[in-house]
Coordinates of C-alpha atoms in Angstrom, one line a residue:
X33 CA -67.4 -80.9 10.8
X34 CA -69.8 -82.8 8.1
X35 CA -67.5 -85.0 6.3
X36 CA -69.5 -84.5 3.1
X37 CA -67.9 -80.6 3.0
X38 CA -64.6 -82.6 2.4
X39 CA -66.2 -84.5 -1.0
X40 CA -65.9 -83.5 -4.8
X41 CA -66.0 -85.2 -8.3
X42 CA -62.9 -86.9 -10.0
X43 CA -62.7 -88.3 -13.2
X44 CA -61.2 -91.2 -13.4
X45 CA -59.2 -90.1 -16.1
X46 CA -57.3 -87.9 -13.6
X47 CA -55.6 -90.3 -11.4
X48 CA -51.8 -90.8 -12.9
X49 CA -50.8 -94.4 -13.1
X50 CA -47.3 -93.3 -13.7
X51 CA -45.0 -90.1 -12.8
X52 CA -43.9 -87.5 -14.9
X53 CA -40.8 -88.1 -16.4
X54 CA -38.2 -86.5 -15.4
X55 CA -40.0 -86.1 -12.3
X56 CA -39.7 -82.4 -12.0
X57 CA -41.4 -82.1 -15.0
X58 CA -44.8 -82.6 -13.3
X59 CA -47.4 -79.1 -13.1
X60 CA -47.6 -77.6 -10.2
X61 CA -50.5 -75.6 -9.0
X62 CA -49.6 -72.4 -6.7
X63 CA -52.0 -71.1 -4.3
X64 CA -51.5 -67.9 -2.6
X65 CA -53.3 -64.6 -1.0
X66 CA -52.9 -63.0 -4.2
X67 CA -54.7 -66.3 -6.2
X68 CA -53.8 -69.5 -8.5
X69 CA -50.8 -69.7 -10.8
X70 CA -50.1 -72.5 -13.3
X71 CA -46.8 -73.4 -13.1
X72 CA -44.3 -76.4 -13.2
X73 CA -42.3 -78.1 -10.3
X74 CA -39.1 -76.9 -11.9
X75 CA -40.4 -73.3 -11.3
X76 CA -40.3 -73.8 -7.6
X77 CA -37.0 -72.0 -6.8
X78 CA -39.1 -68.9 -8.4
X79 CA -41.6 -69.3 -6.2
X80 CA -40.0 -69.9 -2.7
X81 CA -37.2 -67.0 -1.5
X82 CA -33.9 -66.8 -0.2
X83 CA -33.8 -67.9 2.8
X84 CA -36.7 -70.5 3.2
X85 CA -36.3 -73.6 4.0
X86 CA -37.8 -77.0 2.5
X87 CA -38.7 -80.2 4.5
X88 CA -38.7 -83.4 3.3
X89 CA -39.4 -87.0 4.9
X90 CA -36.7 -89.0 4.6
X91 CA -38.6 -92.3 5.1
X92 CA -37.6 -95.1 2.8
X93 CA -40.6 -97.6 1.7
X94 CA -40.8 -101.3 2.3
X95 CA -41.8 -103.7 0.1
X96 CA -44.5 -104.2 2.6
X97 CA -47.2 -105.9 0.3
X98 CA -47.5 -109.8 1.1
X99 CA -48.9 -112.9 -0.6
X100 CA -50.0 -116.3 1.0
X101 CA -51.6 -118.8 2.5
X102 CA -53.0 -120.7 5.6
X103 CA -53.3 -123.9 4.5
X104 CA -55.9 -123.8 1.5
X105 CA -56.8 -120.2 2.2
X106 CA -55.1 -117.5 0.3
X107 CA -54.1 -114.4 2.5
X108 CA -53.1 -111.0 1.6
X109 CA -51.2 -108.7 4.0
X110 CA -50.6 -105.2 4.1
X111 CA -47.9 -103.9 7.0
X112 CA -48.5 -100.9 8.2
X113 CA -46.7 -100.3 11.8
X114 CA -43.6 -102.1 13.0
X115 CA -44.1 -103.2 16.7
X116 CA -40.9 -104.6 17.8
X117 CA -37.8 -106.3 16.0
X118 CA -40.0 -109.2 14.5
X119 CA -43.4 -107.8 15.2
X120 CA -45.7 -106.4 12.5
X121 CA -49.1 -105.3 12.7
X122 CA -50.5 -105.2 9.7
X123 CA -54.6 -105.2 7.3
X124 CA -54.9 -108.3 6.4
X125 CA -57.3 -109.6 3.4
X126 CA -59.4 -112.8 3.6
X127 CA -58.8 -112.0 7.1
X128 CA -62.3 -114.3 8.6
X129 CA -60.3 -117.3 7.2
X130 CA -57.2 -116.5 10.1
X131 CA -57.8 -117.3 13.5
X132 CA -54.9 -116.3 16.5
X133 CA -52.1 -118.6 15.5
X134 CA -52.6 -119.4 12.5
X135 CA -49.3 -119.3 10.7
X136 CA -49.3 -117.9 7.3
X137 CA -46.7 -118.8 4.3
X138 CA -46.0 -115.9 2.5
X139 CA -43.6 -117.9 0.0
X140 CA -39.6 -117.9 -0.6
X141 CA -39.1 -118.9 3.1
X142 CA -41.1 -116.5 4.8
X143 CA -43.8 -117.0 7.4
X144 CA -45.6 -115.1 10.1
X145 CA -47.6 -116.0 13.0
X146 CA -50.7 -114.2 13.3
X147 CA -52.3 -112.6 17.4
X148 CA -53.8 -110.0 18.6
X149 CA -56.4 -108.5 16.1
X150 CA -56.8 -105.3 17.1
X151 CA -60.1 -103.2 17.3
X152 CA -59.5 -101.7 13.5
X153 CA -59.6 -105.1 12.3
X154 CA -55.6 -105.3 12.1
X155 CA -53.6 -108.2 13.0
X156 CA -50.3 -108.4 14.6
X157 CA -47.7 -110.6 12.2
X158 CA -44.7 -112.3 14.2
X159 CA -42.5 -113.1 11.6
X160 CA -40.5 -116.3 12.3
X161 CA -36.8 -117.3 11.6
X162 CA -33.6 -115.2 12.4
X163 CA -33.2 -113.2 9.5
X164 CA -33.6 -109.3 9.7
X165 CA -37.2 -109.1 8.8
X166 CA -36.0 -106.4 6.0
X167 CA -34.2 -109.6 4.6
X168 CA -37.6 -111.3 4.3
X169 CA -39.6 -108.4 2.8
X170 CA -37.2 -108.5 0.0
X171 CA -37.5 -111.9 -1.3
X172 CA -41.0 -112.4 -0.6
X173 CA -42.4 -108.6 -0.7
X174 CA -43.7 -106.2 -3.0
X175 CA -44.3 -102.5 -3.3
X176 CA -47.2 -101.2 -1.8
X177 CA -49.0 -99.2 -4.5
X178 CA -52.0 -97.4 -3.3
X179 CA -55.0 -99.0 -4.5
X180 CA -56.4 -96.3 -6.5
X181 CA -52.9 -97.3 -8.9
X182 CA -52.8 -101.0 -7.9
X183 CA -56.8 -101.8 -9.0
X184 CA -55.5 -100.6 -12.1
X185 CA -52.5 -102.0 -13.1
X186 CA -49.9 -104.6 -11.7
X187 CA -47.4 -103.2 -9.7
X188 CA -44.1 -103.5 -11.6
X189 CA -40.1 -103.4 -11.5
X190 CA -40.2 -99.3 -12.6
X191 CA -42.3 -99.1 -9.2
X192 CA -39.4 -100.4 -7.2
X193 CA -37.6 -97.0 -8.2
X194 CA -41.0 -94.6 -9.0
X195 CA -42.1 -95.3 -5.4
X196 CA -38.7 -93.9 -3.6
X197 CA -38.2 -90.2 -3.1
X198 CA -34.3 -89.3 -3.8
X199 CA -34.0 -88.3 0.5
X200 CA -35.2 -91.9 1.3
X201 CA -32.6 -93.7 3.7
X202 CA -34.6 -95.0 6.4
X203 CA -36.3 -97.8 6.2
X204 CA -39.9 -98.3 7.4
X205 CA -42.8 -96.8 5.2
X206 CA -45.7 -98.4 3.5
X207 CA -46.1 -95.7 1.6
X208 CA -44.3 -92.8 0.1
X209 CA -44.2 -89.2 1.0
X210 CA -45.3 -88.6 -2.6
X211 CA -44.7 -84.4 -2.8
X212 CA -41.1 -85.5 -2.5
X213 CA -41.4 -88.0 -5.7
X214 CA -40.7 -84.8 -8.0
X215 CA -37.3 -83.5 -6.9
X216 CA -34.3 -84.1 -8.7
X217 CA -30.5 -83.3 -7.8
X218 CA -30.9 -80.7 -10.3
X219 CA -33.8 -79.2 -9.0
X220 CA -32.1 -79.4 -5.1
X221 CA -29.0 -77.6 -6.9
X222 CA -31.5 -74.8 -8.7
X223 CA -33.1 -74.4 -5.0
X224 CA -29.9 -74.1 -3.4
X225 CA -28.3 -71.5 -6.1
X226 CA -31.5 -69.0 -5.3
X227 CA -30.9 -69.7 -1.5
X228 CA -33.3 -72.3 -0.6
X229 CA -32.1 -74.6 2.4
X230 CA -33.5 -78.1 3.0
X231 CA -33.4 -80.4 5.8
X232 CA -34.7 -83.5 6.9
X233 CA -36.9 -85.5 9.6
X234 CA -38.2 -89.1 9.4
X235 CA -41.7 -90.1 9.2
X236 CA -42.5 -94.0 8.4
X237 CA -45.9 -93.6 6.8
X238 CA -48.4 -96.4 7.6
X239 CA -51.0 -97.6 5.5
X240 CA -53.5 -96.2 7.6
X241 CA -53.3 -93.0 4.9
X242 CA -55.5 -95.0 2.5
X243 CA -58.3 -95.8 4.7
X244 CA -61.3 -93.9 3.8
X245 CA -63.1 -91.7 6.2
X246 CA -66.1 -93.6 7.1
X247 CA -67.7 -91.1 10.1
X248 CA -69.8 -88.4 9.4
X249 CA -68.4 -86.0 11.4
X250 CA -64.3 -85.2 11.5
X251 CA -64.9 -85.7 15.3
X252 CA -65.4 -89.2 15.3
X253 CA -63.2 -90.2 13.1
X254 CA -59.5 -91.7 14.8
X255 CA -56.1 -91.5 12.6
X256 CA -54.2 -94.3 13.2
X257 CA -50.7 -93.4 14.9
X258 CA -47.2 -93.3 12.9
X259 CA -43.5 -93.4 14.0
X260 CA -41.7 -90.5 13.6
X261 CA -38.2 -88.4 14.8
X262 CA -36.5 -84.7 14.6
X263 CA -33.7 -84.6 15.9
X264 CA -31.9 -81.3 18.1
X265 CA -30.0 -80.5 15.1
X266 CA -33.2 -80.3 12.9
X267 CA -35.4 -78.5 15.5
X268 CA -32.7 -75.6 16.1
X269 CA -32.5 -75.7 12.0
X270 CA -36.0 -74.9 11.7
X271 CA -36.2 -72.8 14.6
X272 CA -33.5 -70.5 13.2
X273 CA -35.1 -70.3 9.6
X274 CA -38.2 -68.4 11.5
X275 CA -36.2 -66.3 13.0
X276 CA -34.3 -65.2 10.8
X277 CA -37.3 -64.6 8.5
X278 CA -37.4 -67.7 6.9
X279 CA -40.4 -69.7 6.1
X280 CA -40.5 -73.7 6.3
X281 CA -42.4 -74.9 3.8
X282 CA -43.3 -78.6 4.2
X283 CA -42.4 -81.0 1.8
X284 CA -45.6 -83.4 1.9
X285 CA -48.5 -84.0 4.7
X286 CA -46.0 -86.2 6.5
X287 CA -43.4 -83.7 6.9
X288 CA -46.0 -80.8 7.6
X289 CA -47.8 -83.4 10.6
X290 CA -44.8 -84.4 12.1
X291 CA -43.3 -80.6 12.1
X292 CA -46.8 -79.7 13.9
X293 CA -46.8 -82.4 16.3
X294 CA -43.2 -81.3 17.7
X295 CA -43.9 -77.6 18.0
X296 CA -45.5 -76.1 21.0
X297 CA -47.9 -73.5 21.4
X298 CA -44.7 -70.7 21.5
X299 CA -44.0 -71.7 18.1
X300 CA -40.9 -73.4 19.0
X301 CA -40.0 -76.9 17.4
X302 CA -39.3 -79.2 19.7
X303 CA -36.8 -82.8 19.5
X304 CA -39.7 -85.4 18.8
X305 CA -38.8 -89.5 18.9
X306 CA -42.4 -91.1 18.8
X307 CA -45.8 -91.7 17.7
X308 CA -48.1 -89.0 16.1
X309 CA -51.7 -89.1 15.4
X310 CA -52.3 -85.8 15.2
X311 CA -55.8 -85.2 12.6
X312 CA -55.7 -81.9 11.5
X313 CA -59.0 -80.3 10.3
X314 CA -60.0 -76.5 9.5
X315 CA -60.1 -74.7 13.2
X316 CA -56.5 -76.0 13.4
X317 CA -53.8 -73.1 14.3
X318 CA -50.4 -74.0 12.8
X319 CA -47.7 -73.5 14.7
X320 CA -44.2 -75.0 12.8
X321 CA -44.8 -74.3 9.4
X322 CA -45.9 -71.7 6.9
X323 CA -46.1 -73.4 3.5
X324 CA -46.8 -76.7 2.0
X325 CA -45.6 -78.4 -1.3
X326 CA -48.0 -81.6 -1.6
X327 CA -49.9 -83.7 -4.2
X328 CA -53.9 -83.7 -5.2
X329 CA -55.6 -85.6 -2.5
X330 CA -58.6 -88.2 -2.4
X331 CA -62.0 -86.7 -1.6
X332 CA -63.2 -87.4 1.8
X333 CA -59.7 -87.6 3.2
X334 CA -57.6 -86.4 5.7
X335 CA -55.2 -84.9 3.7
X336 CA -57.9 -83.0 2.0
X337 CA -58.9 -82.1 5.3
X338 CA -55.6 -80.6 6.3
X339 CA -55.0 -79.0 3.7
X340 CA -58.3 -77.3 3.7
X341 CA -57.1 -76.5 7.2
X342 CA -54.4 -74.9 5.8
X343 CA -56.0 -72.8 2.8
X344 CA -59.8 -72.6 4.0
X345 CA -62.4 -75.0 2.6
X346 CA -63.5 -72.4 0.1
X347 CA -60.3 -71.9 -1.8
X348 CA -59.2 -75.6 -1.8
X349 CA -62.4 -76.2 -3.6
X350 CA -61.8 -73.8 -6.0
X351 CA -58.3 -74.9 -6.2
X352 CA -59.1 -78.3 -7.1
X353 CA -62.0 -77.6 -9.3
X354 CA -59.2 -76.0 -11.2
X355 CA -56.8 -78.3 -11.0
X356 CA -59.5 -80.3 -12.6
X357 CA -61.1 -78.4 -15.3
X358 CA -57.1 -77.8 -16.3
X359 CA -55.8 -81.6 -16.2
X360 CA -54.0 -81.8 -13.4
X361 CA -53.1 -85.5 -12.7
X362 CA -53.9 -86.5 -9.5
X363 CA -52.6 -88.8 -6.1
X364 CA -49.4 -90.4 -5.6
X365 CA -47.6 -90.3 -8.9
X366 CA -49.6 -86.9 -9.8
X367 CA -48.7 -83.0 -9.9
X368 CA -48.3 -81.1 -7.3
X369 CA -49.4 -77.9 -5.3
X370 CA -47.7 -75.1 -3.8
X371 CA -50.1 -74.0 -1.0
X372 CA -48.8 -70.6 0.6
X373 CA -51.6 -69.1 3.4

């Protein structure tokens, strides 16, 4: 498909630089068969029924956002998928001044030797000493705001907390699965009083979702591949919901791809330990899930895409010319939508 089907117009006035506070206080736009709804997050136990099941990531984000230098050349780093115990391959800024290794000083003790740029213009980091690299990221790290935030403000210490969903536990994201930014414990207790279940899987979310589609054509365009794992315990859990009469609903695009990629064409979910790149675009048949909760995305992207996928290009362009015209906020720290099909 014509990547320009996947464009639209947002003020820049619409992108939130902050969450809502509390964070289930953030709008929530609901589409389903019968149309839109305005509503808030903390209306989502109204909206969901007993008996369906949420899914949320429980990846935990990195401070995965580097500063340094090789020799009088400053160099900015961006991890985005671990390779091994000391291995990083991460986008790398200034890159034409780093040549295979170069070792660059990233401050506070912390250094990495730089191999094997890749074809996406990536570079492998080896991170030297015998500190858990974890330890490392800490001192010399920072969070790894999107962009669309960070061109517009420094990153700061109410990030450290803003950018970490209440599941998060395991350790290895570069970004966060942001629809799960606006649940509370008293919003998990609301859901779990009207008989909403919720259960977890782990995706560690590379900063590959920020890259912008540059092909013209979905075809030709290549997702780059993320780590995930649902474990037997999960599958059966999902598997059960459906047939009892459940719906899983998806808690984010990472939850919902992941979900996908473990299902088969019976429907059935599957144990998954591995990589995903699976690029979901309208055509797609979805087999695992049968609702999303998920945030505004960019134009042009392949959340957008997916979610079109989901809905039909038609009314996601209607959605979010609504979700325009009516304030929503937008991206990361921005509302949310309730997308049933």
């Amino acid at each position: 498909m014509n990547v320009d089907l996947f464009d639209f117009a947002l003020p820049a006035e619409r992108i939130a630089l902050r969450p809502a506070s509390p964070r289930d206080a953030a709008r929530m736009l609901v589409a389903a068969p019968d149309g839109l709804s305005d509503c808030h997050v903390t209306d989502l136990p109204s909206q969901l029924r007993a008996g369906d099941l949420l899914v949320f990531n429980d990846t935990r984000v990195i401070p995965a956002q580097l500063e340094g230098a090789r020799g009088d050349a400053r160099i900015g780093a961006t991890l985005h998928k671990r390779e091994g115990p000391r291995r990083w391959r991460a986008f790398i800024r200034n890159g034409r001044r780093l040549r295979a290794g170069d070792t660059i000083d990233f401050g506070a003790g912390v250094s990495a030797t730089a191999s094997d740029r890749g074809d996406d213009g990536s570079w492998a980091l080896d991170f030297g000493g015998e500190e858990p690299v974890e330890l490392l990221l800490e001192r010399a790290g920072r969070m790894p705001l999107p962009p669309y935030i960070a061109g517009k403000r420094a990153t700061d210490a109410r990030d450290a907390d803003d950018y970490q969903t209440m599941f998060a536990s395991e350790p290895g994201a570069v970004a966060a699965p942001t629809a799960a930014l606006h649940f509370t414990p008293s919003l998990m207790a609301a859901l779990e009083a009207a008989g909403v279940g919720h259960a977890t899987l782990t995706l560690h979310v590379g900063a590959g979702t920020f890259l912008p589609v540059k092909a013209e054509d979905t075809a030709d365009h290549r997702i780059h591949a993320e780590w995930g794992r649902i474990d037997a315990a999960t599958a059966d859990r999902l598997n059960a919901t459906r047939a009892a009469g459940g719906r899983v609903i998806a808690v984010g695009t990472t939850s919902l791809r992941l979900i996908e990629s473990a299902t088969g064409e019976d429907g059935v979910v599957r144990p998954f330990d591995g990589d995903t790149a699976i690029f979901i675009t309208p055509g797609y048949r979805f087999r695992g899930i049968d609702g999303l909760m998920t945030n505004f995305h960019l134009p042009r992207s392949t959340l957008f895409m997916l979610v079109s996928a989901l809905m039909g290009l038609e009314a996601m362009q209607a959605a979010y010319a609504h979700a325009i015209a009516e304030g929503y906020r937008f991206y990361s720290y921005g509302d949310a939508s309730l997308l049933l099909p």
